[in-house]
CSV table of C-alpha atoms in Angstrom, one decimal:
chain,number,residue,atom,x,y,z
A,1,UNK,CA,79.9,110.8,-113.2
A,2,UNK,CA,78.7,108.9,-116.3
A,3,UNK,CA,77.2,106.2,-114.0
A,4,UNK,CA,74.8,109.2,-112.4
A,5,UNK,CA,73.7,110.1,-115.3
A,6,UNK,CA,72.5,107.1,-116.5
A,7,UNK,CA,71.4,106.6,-113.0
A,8,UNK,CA,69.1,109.7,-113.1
A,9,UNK,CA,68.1,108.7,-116.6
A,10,UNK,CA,66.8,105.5,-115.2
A,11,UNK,CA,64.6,106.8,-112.4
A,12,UNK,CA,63.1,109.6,-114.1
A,13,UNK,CA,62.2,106.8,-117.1
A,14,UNK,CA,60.8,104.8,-113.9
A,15,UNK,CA,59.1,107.9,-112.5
A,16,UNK,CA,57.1,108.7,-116.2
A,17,UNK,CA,56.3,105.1,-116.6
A,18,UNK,CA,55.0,105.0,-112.7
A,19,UNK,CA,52.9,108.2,-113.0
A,20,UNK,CA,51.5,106.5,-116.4
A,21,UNK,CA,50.1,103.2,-114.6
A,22,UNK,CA,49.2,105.1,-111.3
A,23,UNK,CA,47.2,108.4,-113.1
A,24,UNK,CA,43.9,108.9,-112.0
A,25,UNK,CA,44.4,106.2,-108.6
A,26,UNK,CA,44.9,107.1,-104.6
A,27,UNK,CA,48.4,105.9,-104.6
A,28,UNK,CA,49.8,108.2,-107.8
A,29,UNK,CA,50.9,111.1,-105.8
A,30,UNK,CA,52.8,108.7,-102.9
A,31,UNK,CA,54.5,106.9,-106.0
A,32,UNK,CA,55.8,109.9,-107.5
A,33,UNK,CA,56.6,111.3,-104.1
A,34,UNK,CA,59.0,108.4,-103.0
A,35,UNK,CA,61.1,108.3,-106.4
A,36,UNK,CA,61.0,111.9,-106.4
A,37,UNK,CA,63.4,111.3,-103.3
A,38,UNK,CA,64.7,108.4,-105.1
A,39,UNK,CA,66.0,111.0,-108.2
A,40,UNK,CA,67.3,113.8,-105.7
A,41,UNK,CA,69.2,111.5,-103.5
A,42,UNK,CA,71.2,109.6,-107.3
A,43,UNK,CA,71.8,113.6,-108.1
A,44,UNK,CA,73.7,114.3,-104.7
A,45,UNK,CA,75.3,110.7,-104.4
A,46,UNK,CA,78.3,112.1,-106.1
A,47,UNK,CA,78.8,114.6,-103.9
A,48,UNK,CA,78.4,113.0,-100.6
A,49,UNK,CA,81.4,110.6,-101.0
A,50,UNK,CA,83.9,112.8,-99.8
A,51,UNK,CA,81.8,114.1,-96.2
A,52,UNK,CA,82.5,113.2,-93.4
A,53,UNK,CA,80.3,112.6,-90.5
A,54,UNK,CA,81.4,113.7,-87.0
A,55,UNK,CA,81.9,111.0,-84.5
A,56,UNK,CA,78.5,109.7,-82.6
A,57,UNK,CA,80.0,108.7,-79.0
A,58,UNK,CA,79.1,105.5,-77.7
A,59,UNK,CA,75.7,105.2,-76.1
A,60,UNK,CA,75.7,102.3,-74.2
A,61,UNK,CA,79.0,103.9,-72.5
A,62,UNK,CA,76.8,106.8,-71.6
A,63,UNK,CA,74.0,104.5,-70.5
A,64,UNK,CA,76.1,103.2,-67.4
A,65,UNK,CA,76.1,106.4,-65.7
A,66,UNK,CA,72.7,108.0,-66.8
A,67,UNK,CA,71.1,106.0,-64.0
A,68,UNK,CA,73.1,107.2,-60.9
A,69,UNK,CA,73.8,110.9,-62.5
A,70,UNK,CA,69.8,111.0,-63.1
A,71,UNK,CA,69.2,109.9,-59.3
A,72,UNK,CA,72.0,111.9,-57.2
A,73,UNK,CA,70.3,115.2,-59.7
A,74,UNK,CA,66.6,114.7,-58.7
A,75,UNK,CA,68.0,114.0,-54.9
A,76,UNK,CA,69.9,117.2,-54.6
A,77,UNK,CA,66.8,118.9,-56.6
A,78,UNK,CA,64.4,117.8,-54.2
A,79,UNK,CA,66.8,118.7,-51.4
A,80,UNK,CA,67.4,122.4,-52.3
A,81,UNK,CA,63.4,122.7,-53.1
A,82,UNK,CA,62.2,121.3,-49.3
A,83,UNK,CA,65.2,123.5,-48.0
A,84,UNK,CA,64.2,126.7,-50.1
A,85,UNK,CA,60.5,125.9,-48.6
A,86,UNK,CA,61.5,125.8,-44.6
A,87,UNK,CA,63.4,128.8,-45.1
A,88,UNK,CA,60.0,130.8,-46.6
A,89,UNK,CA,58.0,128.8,-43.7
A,90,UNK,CA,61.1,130.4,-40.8
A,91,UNK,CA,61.5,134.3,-42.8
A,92,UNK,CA,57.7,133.9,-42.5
A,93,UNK,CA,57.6,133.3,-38.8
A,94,UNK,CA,60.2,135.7,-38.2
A,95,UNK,CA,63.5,133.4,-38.0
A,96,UNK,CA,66.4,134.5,-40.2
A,97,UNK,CA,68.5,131.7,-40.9
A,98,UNK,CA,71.9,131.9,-42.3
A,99,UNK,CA,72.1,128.5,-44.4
A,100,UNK,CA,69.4,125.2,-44.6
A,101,UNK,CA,70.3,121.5,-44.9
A,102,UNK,CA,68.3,118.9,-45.5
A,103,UNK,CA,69.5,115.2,-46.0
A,104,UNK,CA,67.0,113.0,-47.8
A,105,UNK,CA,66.6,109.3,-49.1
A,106,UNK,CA,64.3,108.0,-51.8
A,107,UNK,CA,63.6,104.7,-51.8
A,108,UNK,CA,63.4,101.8,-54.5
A,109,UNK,CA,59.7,102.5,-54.7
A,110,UNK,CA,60.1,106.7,-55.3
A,111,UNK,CA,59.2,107.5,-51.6
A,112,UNK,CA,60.9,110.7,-49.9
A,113,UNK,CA,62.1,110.6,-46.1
A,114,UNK,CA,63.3,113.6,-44.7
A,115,UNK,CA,66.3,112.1,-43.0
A,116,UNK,CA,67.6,115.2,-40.7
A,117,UNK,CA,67.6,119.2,-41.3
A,118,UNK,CA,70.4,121.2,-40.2
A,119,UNK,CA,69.9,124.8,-39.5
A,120,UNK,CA,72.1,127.3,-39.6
A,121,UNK,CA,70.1,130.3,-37.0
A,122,UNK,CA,70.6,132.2,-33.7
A,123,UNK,CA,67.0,131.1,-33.0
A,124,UNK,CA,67.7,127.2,-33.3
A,125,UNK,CA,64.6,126.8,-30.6
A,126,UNK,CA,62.0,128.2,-32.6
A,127,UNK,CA,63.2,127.1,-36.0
A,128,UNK,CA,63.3,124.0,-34.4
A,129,UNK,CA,59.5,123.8,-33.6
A,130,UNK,CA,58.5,126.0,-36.6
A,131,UNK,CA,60.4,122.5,-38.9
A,132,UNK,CA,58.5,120.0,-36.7
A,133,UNK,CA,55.4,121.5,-36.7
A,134,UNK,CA,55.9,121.2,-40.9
A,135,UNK,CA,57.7,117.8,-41.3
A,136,UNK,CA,56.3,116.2,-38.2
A,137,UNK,CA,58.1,115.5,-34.7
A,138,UNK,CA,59.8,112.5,-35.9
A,139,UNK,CA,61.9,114.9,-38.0
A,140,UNK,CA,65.7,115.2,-36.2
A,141,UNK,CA,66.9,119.2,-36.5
A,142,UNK,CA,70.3,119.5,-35.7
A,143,UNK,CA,72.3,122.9,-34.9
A,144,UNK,CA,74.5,123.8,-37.9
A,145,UNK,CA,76.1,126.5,-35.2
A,146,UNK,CA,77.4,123.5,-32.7
């Protein structure tokens, strides 16, 4: 305890002899303002020896799955928001639909292919046309009823 004494005895000498030289110049209230920090963290040295910090897990550990959990998120994301949209486009034309499928890939370079759409309806002919007249012909609908 003696030793932050002294310590604190030190700075505030060096903060009065800083404030001295640097009255009257650009730099005196920065001066004073770092060993103003430099006095408050001698006073609460004491006191932090006995805290302990929680544990900081591992980052780079973390880092090996970001990647993959990031991706297979955004898929499934991007999957449930074309699927949510084809069900609004069917509702609006009149076909219920019970559930909504859609298997996607995205490429290295960020590009989305609509791979297939399952459907789930008793009207799997006109949901069928209603999907392809959205997505394009290309698009393969399959029956999620058989």
């Amino acid at each position: 305890m003696e030793s932050a004494v002294l310590s604190v005895c030190i700075v505030s000498l060096a903060i009065s002899i800083s404030e001295n030289l640097t009255a009257g110049t650009r730099l005196g209230k920065q001066v004073k303002f770092i060993l103003s920090l430099i006095v408050i963290s001698v006073i609460f040295r004491p006191f932090s020896e006995n805290i302990s910090l929680p544990d900081i897990p591992d980052i780079p550990e973390f880092q090996q799955y970001s990647d993959e959990f990031y991706n297979n998120e955004m898929k499934n994301q991007i999957s449930e928001n074309i699927s949510k949209a084809l069900e609004d486009e069917l509702l609006k034309n009149g076909v219920n639909t019970d559930f909504i499928d859609t298997d996607i890939n995205i490429s290295d370079s960020d590009s989305i292919s609509i791979n297939s759409v399952t459907v789930g309806t008793d009207n799997f002919q006109r949901a069928e046309i209603i999907i392809k007249e959205n997505l394009g012909e290309e698009t393969e609908v399959l029956n999620g009823y058989g």
